[in-house]
Coordinates of C-alpha atoms and ligand atoms in Angstrom, one line a residue:
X1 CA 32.8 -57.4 9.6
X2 CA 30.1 -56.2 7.3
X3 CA 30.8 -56.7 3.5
X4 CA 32.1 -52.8 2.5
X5 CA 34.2 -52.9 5.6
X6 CA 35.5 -56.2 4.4
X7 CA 35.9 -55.0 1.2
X8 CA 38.1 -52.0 2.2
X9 CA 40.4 -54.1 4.5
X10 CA 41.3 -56.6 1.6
X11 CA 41.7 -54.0 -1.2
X12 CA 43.7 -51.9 1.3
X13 CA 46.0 -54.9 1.6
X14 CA 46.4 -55.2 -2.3
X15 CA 48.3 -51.3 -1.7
X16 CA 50.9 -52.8 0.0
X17 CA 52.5 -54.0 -3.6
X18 CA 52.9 -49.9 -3.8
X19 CA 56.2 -49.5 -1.9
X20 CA 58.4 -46.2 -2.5
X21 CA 60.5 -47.2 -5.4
X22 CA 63.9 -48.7 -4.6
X23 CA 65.6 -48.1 -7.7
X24 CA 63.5 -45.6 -10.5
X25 CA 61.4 -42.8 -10.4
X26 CA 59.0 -44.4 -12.8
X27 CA 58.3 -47.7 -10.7
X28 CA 55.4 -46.1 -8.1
X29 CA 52.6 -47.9 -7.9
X30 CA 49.3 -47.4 -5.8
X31 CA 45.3 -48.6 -6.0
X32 CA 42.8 -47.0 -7.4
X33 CA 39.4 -47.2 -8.6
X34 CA 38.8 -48.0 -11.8
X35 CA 35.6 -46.1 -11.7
X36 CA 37.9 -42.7 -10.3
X37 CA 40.2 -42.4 -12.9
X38 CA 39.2 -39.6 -15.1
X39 CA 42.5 -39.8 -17.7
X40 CA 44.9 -42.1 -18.3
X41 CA 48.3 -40.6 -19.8
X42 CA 50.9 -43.0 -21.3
X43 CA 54.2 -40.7 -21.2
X44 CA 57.9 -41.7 -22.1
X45 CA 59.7 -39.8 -18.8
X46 CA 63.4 -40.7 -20.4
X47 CA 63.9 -39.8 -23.8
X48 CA 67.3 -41.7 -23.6
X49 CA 66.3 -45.0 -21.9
X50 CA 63.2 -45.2 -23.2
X51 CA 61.3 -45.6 -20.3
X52 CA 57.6 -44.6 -20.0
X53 CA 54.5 -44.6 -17.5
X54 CA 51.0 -44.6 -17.1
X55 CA 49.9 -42.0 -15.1
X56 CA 46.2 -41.7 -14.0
X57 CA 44.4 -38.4 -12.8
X58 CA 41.8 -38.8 -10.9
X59 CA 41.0 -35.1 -10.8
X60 CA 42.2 -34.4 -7.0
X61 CA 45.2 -36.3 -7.9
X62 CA 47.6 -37.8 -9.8
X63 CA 48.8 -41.6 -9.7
X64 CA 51.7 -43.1 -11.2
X65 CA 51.9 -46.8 -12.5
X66 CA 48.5 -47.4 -10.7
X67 CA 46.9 -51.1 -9.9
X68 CA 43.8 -50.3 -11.2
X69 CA 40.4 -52.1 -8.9
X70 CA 37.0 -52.9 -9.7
X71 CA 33.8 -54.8 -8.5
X72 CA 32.4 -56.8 -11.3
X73 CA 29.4 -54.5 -12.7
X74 CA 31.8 -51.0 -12.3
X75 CA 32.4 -49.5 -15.0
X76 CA 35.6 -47.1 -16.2
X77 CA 34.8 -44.1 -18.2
X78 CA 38.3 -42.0 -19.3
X79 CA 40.1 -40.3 -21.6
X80 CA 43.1 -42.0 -22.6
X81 CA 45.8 -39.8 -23.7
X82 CA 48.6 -40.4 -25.5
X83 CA 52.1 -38.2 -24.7
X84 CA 54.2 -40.6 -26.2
X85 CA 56.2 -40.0 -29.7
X86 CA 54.4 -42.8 -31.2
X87 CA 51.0 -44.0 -31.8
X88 CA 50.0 -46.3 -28.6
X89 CA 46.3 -48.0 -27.6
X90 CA 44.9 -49.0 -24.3
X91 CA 43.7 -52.7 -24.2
X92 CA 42.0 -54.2 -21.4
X93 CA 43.9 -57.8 -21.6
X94 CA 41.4 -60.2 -20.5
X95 CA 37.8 -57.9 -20.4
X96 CA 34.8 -58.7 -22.4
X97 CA 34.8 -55.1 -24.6
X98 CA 33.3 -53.9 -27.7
X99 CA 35.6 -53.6 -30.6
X100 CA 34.9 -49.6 -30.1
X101 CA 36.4 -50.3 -26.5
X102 CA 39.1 -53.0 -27.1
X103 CA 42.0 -51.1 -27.8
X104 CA 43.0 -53.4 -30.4
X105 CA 45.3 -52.1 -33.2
X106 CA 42.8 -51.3 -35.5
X107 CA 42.4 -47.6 -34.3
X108 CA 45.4 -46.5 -32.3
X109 CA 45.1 -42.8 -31.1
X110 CA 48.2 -40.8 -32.6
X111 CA 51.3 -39.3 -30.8
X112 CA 49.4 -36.2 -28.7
X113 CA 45.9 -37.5 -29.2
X114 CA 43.4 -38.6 -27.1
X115 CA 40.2 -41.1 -27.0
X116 CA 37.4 -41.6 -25.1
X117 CA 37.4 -45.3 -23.5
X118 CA 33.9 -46.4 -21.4
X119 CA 32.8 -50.1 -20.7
X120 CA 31.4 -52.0 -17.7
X121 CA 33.0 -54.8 -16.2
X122 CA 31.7 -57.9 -16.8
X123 CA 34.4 -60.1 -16.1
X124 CA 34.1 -62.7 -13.0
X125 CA 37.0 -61.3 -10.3
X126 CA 40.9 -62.0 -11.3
X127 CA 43.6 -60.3 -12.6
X128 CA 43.7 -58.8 -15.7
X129 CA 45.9 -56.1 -17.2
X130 CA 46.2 -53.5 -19.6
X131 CA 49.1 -52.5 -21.5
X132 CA 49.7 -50.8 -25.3
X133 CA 48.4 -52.7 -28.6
X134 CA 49.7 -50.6 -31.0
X135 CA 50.8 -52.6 -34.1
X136 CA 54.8 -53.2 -34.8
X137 CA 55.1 -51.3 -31.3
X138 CA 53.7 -53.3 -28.9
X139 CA 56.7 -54.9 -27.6
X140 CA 58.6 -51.8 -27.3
X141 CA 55.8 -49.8 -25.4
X142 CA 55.3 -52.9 -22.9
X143 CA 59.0 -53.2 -22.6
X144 CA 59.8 -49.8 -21.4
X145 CA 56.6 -49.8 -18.6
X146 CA 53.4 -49.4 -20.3
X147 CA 51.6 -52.6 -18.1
X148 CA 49.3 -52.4 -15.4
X149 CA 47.1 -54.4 -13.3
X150 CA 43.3 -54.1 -12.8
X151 CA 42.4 -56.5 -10.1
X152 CA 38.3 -57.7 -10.4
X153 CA 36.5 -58.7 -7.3
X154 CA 33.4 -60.3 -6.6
X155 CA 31.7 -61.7 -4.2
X156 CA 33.2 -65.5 -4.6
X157 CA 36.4 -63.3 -4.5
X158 CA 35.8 -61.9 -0.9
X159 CA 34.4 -65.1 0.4
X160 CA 37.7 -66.6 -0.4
X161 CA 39.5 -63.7 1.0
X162 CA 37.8 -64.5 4.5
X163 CA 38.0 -68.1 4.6
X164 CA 41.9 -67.8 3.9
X165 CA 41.5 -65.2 7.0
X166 CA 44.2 -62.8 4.9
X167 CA 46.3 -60.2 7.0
X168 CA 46.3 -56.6 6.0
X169 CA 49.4 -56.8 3.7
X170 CA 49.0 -60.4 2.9
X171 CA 47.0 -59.9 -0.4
X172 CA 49.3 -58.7 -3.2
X173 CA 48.7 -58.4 -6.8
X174 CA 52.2 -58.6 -9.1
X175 CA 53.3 -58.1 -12.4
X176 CA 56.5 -59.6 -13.1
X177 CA 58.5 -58.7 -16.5
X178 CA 61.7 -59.5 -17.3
X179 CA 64.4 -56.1 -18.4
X180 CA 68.2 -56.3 -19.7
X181 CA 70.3 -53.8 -17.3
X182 CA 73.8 -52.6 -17.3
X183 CA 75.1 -50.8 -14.5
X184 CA 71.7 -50.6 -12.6
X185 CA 70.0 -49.1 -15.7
X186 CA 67.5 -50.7 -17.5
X187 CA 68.6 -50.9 -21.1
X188 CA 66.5 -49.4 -23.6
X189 CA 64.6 -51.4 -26.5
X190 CA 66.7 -52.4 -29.4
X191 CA 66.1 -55.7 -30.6
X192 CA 68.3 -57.8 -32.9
X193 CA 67.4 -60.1 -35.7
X194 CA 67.6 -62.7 -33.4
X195 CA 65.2 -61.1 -30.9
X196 CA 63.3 -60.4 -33.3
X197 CA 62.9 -64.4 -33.8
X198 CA 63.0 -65.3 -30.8
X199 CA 61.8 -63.0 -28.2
X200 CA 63.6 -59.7 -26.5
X201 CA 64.3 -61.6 -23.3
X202 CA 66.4 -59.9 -19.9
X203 CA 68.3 -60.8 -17.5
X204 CA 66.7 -59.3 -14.4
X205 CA 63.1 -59.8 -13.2
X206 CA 61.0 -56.4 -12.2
X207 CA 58.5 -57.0 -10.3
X208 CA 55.7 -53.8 -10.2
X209 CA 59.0 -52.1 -11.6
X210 CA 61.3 -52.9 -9.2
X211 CA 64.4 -54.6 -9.2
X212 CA 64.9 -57.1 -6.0
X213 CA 61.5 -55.9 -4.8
X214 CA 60.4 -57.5 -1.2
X215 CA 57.2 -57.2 0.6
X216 CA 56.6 -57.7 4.3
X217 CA 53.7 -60.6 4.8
X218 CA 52.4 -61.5 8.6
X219 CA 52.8 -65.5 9.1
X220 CA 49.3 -67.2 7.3
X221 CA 48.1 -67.5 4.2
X222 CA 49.2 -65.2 1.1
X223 CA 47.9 -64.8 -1.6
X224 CA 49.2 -63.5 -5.0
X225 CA 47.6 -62.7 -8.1
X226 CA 51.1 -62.9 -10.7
X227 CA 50.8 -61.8 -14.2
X228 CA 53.9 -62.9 -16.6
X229 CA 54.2 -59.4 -18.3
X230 CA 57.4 -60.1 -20.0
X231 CA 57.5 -59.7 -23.7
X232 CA 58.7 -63.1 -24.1
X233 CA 59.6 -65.2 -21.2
X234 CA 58.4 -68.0 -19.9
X235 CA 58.4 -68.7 -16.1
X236 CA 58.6 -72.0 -14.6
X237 CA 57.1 -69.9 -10.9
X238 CA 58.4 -72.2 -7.2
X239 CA 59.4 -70.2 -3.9
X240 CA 61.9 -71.3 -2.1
X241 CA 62.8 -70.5 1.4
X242 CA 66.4 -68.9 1.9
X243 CA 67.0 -70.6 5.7
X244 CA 65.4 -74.1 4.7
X245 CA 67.9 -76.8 4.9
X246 CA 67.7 -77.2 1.2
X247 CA 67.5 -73.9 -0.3
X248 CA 66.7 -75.1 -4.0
X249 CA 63.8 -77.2 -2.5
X250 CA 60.2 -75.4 -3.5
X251 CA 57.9 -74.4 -1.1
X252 CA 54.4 -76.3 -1.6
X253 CA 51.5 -73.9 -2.6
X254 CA 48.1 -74.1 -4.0
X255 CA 47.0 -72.7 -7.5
X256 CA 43.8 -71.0 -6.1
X257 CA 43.1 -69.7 -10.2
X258 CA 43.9 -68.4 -13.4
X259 CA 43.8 -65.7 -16.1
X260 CA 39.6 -65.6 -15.7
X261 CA 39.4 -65.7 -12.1
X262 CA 38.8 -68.6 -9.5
X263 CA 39.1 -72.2 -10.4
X264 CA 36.6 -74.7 -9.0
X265 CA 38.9 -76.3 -6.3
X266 CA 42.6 -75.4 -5.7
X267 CA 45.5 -77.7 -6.5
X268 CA 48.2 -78.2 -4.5
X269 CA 51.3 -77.5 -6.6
X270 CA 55.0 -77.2 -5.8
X271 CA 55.6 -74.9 -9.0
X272 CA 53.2 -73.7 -12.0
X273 CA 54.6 -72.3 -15.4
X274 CA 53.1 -69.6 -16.7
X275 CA 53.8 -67.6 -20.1
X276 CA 53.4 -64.1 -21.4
X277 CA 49.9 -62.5 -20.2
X278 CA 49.4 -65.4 -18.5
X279 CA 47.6 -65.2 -15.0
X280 CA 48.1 -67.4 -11.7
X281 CA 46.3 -66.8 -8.3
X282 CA 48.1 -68.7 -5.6
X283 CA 48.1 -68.9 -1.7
X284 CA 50.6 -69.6 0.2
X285 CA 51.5 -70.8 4.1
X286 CA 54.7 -68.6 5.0
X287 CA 53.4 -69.5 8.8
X288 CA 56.9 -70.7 10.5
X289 CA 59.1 -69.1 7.7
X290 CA 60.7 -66.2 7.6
X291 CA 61.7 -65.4 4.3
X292 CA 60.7 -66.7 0.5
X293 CA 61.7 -66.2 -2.6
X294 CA 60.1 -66.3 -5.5
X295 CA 61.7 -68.1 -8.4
X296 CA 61.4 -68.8 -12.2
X297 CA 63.1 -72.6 -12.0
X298 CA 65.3 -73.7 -14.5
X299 CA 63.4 -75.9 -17.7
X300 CA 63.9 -76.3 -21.5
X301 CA 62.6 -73.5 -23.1
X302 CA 62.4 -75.6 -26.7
X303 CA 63.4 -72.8 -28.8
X304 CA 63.5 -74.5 -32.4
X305 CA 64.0 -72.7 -34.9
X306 CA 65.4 -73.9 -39.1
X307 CA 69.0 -72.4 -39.1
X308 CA 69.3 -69.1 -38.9
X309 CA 67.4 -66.5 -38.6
X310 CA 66.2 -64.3 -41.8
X311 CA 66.3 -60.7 -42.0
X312 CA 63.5 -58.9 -41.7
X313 CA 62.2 -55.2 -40.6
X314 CA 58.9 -54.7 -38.4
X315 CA 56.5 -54.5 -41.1
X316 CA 54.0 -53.1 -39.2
X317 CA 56.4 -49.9 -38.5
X318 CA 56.6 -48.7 -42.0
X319 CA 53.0 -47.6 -41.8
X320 CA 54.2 -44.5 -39.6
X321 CA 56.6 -42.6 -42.2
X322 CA 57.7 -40.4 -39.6
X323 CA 59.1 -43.7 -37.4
X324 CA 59.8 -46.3 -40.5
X325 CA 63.5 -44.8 -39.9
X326 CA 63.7 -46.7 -36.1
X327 CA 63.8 -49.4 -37.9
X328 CA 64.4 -52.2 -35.3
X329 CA 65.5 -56.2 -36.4
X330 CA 68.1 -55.4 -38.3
X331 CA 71.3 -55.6 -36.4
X332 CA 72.9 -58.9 -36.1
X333 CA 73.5 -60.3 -32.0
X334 CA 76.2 -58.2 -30.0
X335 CA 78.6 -60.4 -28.4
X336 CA 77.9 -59.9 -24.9
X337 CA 74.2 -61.1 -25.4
X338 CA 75.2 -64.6 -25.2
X339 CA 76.2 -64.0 -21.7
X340 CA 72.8 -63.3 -20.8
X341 CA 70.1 -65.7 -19.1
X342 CA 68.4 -67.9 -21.5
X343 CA 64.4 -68.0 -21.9
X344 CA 64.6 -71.4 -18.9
X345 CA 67.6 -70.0 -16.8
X346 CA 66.8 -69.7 -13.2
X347 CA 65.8 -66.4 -12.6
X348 CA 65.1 -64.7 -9.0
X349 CA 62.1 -62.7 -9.8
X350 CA 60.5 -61.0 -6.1
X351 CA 60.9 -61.9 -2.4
X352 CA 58.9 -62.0 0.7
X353 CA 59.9 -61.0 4.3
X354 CA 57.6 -63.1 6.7
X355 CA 57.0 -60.3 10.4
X356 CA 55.2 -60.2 13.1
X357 CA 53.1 -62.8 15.3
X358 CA 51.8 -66.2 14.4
X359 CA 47.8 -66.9 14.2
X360 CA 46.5 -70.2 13.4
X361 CA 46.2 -71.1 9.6
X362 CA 42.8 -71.3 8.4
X363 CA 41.9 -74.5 6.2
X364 CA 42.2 -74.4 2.2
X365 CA 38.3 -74.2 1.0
X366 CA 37.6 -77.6 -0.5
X367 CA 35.9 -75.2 -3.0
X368 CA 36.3 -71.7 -4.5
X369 CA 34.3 -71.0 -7.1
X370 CA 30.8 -72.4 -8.7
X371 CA 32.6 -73.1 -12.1
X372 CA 32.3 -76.3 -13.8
X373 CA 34.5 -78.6 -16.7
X374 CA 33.8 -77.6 -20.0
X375 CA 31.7 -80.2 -21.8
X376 CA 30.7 -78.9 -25.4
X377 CA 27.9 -80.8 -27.6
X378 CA 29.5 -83.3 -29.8
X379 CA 28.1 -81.8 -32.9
X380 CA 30.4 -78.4 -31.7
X381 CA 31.9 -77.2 -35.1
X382 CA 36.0 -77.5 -35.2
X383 CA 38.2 -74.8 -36.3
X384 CA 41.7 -76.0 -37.0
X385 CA 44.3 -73.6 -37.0
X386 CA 48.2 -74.4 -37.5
X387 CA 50.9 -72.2 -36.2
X388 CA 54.1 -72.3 -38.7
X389 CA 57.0 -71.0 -39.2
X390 CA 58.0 -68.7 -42.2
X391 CA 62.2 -68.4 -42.9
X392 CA 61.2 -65.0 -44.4
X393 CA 58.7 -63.9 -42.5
X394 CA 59.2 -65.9 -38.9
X395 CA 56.1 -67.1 -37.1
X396 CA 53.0 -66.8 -38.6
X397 CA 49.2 -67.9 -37.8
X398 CA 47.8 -70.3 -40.9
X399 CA 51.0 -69.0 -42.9
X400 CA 48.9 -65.8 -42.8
X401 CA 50.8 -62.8 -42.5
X402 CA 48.4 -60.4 -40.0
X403 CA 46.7 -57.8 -42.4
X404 CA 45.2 -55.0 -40.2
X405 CA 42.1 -55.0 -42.2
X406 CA 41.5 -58.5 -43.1
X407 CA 38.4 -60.1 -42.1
X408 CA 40.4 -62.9 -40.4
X409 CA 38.2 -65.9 -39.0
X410 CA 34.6 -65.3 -39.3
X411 CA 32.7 -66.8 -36.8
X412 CA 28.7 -66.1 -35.7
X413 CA 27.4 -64.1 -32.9
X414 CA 26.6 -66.8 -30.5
X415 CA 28.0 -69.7 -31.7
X416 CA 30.1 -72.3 -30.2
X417 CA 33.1 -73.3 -31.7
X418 CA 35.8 -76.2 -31.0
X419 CA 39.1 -74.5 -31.8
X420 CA 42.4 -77.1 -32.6
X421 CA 45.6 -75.0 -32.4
X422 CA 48.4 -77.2 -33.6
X423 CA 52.3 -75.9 -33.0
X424 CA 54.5 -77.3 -35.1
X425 CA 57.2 -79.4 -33.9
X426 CA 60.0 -77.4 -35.2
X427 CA 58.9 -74.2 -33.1
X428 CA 58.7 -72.4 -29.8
X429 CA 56.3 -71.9 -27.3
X430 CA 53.4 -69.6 -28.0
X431 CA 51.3 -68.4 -25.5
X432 CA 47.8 -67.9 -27.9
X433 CA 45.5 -65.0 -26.9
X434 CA 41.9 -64.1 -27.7
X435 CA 40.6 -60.7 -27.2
X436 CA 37.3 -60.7 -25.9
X437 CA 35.9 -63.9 -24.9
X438 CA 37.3 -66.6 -22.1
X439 CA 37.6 -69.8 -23.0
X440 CA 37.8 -73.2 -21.6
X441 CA 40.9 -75.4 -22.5
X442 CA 39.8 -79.0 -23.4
X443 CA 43.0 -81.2 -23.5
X444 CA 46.5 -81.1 -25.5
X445 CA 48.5 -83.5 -27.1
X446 CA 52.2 -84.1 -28.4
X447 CA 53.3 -82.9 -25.0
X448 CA 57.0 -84.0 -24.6
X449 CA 60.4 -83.7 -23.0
X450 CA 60.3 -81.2 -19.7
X451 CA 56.9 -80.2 -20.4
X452 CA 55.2 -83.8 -19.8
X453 CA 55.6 -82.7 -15.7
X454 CA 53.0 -80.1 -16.3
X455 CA 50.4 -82.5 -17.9
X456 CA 49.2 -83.4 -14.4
X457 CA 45.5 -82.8 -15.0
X458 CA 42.7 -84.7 -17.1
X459 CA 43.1 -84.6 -20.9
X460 CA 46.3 -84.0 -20.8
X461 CA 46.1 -80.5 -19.7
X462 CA 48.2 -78.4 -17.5
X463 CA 46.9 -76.7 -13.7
X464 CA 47.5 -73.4 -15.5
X465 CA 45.1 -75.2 -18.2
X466 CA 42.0 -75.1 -16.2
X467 CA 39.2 -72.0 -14.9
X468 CA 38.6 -69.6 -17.4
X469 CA 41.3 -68.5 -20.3
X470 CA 42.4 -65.9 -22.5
X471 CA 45.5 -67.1 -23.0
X472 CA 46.8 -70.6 -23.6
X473 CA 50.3 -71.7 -24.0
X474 CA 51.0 -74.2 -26.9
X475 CA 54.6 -75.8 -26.7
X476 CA 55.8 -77.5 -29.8
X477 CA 54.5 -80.4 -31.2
X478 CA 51.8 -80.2 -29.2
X479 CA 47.7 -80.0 -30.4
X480 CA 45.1 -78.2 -28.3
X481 CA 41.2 -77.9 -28.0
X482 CA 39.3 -75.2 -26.7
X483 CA 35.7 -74.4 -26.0
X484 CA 34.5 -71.0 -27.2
X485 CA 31.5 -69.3 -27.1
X486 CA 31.3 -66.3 -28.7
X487 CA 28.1 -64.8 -27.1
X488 CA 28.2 -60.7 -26.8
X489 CA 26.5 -58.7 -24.6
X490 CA 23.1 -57.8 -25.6
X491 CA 23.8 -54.1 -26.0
X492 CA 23.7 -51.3 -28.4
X493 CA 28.1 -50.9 -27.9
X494 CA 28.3 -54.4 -29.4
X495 CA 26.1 -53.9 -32.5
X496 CA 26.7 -54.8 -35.7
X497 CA 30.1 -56.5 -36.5
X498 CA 32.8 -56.6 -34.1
X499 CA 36.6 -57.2 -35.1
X500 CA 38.8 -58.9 -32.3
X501 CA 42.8 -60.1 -32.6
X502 CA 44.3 -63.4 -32.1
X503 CA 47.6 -63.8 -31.6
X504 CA 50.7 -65.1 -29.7
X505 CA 51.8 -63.1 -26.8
X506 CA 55.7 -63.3 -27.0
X507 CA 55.5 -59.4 -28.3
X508 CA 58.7 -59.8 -30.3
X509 CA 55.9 -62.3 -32.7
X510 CA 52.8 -60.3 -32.1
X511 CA 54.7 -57.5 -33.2
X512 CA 56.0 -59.8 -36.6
X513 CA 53.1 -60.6 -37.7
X514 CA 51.8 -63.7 -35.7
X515 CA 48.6 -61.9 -35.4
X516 CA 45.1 -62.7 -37.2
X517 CA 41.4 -61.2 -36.6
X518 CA 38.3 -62.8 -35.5
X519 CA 35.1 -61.3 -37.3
X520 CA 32.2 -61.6 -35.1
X521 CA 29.2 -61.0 -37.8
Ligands
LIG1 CU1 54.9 -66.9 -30.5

């Protein structure tokens, strides 16, 4: 098969995530090219529930809730438009951008305005996302559907494609998100102090925004790209096979990569955990089976926080006069929340329905990708960062509530940094993100309790740990190094100085505050 053909047969299989919807109107979802889309629209369809959409145009057309695709080097040139009753951005999680094109919260585009976003691709193949980044309403945007995929290829990407000798169908990219229903509705957003705290967390799994969703796979190897697009739940990810003598035994996989594409060599895994806007790329032998499901397994969430929770609004939201009256945080815990699922309680999150004949199983590829370990000079300068908690203010960066207009860290244009992110040990997990540049996770520390059975790699690290980063979870207690470079394109969009976030991606704390800039002079 020549390489377009190729090319069209694997992304064609990536449609088959695009199902009619089983249970809303707002959960359609099909591919298209990034490079096709001439507007995107973020709209709120249910005034009541709260729901909303992205919905791209692509001038003959009209998609809703696309999975966005590109070839590294394509670029996307649209105007983002925003329907929605309150300000909103579009950020490219994962993409090397310009500030200009970052969709960071620095300029968000006003209710019924509209920008004009163009970049190139850079990025090797993976799974990235995009979603709203929108400061103090973030969280709410995401909750209520504003997350979609953009799946990268490339040609180490398609190699692997052909080696695993994928079916048409067996090639799926997911994002899985976590939403609070009653009665079949999905309840709309309206956190409590002690959500606020601690995360808005639900207590059934979406996946491409559908409840129980199922997709048909041909025996062989599947793949599946899985983001973790909950606003604050962690997901400890196995399968497990519905007819298997054991039913809560997991189904052995291999971790193939992670948030920056491929890693160098898989590793065979019986479950991965991955946190919020954290990416895994795994295949899968259902050859023999007929049935999976996907699962978040039971584990100790660690939430640790002193006593009770303070009061506090969403600062962020009192900038908008018009919306300061939402105010959200405020209202203590209703009594039927602590019937709900836990951050760590098993969760059923998608399943898979094995049809049609068997073919023989290819071999793994001893290797995937050209990537090597990170190994920076000795004399790399360390950044030490601390991640604390606040009783008035709740999670915070360097006790450094975000400022939208700080400076933040400055760091050089080209230079390599060592960064040491310490989590306290009274705490909860944070899953750290940097806009803009990959990084390489070094090793952590201070791992204990459940966690410890993720450190099964060199340095202490975790599977999810190794290839290319942008975000990195930090349990507490524990210390990490990373490796960054922050070299920019050398191109006139990237001139002068260029303003990036940092922050934790539980929303509920991006949202409060855990949030600080990187200055790029
Ligand atoms: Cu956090």
């Amino acid at each position: 098969m020549n390489r377009r053909r190729f090319l069209a047969a694997g992304l064609a299989s990536l449609g088959a995530a695009c199902g009619a919807p089983q249970v809303k109107s707002d959960s359609v979802s099909a591919r298209v090219s990034l490079a096709e889309v001439r507007r995107l629209v973020a709209e709120r369809i249910d005034p009541v529930a709260g729901r909303c959409r992205y919905v791209a145009d692509l001038g003959a057309r009209q998609v809703v809730q696309p999975i966005l695709f590109a070839r590294r080097g394509e670029g996307f040139d649209a105007l983002i438009e925003n329907a929605l009753p309150q300000p909103t951005t579009v950020h490219f999680h994962g993409l090397t951008l310009s500030q200009a094109q970052d969709g960071a919260g620095f300029d968000p585009i006003p209710p019924g305005g509209r920008k004009r976003m163009r970049f190139e691709v850079r990025n090797r193949s993976g799974l990235y996302w995009f979603h709203p980044h929108p400061h103090g309403f973030t969280a709410e945007q995401v909750y209520a559907g504003l997350a979609g995929l953009l799946v990268v290829t490339d040609d180490e990407d398609q190699a692997l494609d052909a080696a695993l000798a994928l079916a048409p169908g067996n090639r799926l990219a997911l994002a899985v998100a976590d939403v609070r229903v009653e009665n079949g509705v999905i309840r709309p957003y309206a956190p409590g102090i002690r959500d606020c705290m601690q995360g808005w967390f639900g207590d059934k799994a979406l996946a491409n925004g559908r409840l129980d969703a199922n997709w048909v796979v041909a025996p062989g190897w599947v793949r599946l790209q899985i983001l973790n697009a909950c606003n604050a739940r962690g997901l400890l990810l196995g399968f497990q096979d519905p007819h298997a003598d054991n039913k809560e035994s997991l189904v052995p996989f291999h971790l193939l990569g992670t948030d920056g594409g491929l890693l160098a060599a898989p590793r065979a895994l019986d479950r991965v955990f991955l946190h919020g806007a954290e990416r895994v790329d795994v295949a899968i032998d259902v050859t023999g089976r007929r049935e999976l499901q996907a699962v978040s397994v039971e584990f100790d969430a660690r939430h640790h926080t002193q006593g009770a929770a303070p009061r506090h609004r969403h600062p962020a939201r009192e900038r908008y006069a018009p919306l300061a009256q939402e105010s959200v945080c405020e209202t203590p815990e209703p009594a039927e929340a602590r019937d709900r699922p836990a951050d760590g309680a098993e969760l059923a999150l998608f399943g898979l329905r094995v049809e049609g004949a068997s073919a023989r199983t290819p071999a793994l590829p001893a290797r995937l990708s050209a990537l090597s370990e990170p190994d920076p000079a000795p004399d790399t300068p360390t950044r030490r960062i601390r991640l604390d908690f606040d009783e008035r203010t709740g999670f915070l960066i360097d006790q450094t509530p975000y400022a939208i207009d700080e400076t933040g860290y400055s760091v050089t244009r080209a230079a390599r940094e060592v960064w040491e992110i310490k989590n306290s040990p009274i705490s909860m997990p944070h899953p750290m993100h940097v806009h803009g540049f990959g990084f390489r996770v070094l090793r952590r520390q201070g791992t204990f309790g459940a966690a410890r059975r993720l450190a099964t790699e060199p340095g202490g690290r975790f599977a999810t740990d190794l290839g290319v980063k942008d975000t990195v979870l930090a349990w507490p207690n524990e210390t990490l190094w990373l490796a960054l470079d922050f070299t920019l394109p050398r191109e006139a969009a990237f001139g002068g100085p260029q303003r990036y976030m940092f922050h934790c991606h539980n929303l509920e704390h991006e949202d409060g505050m855990m949030m600080r800039n990187i200055t790029v002079l």
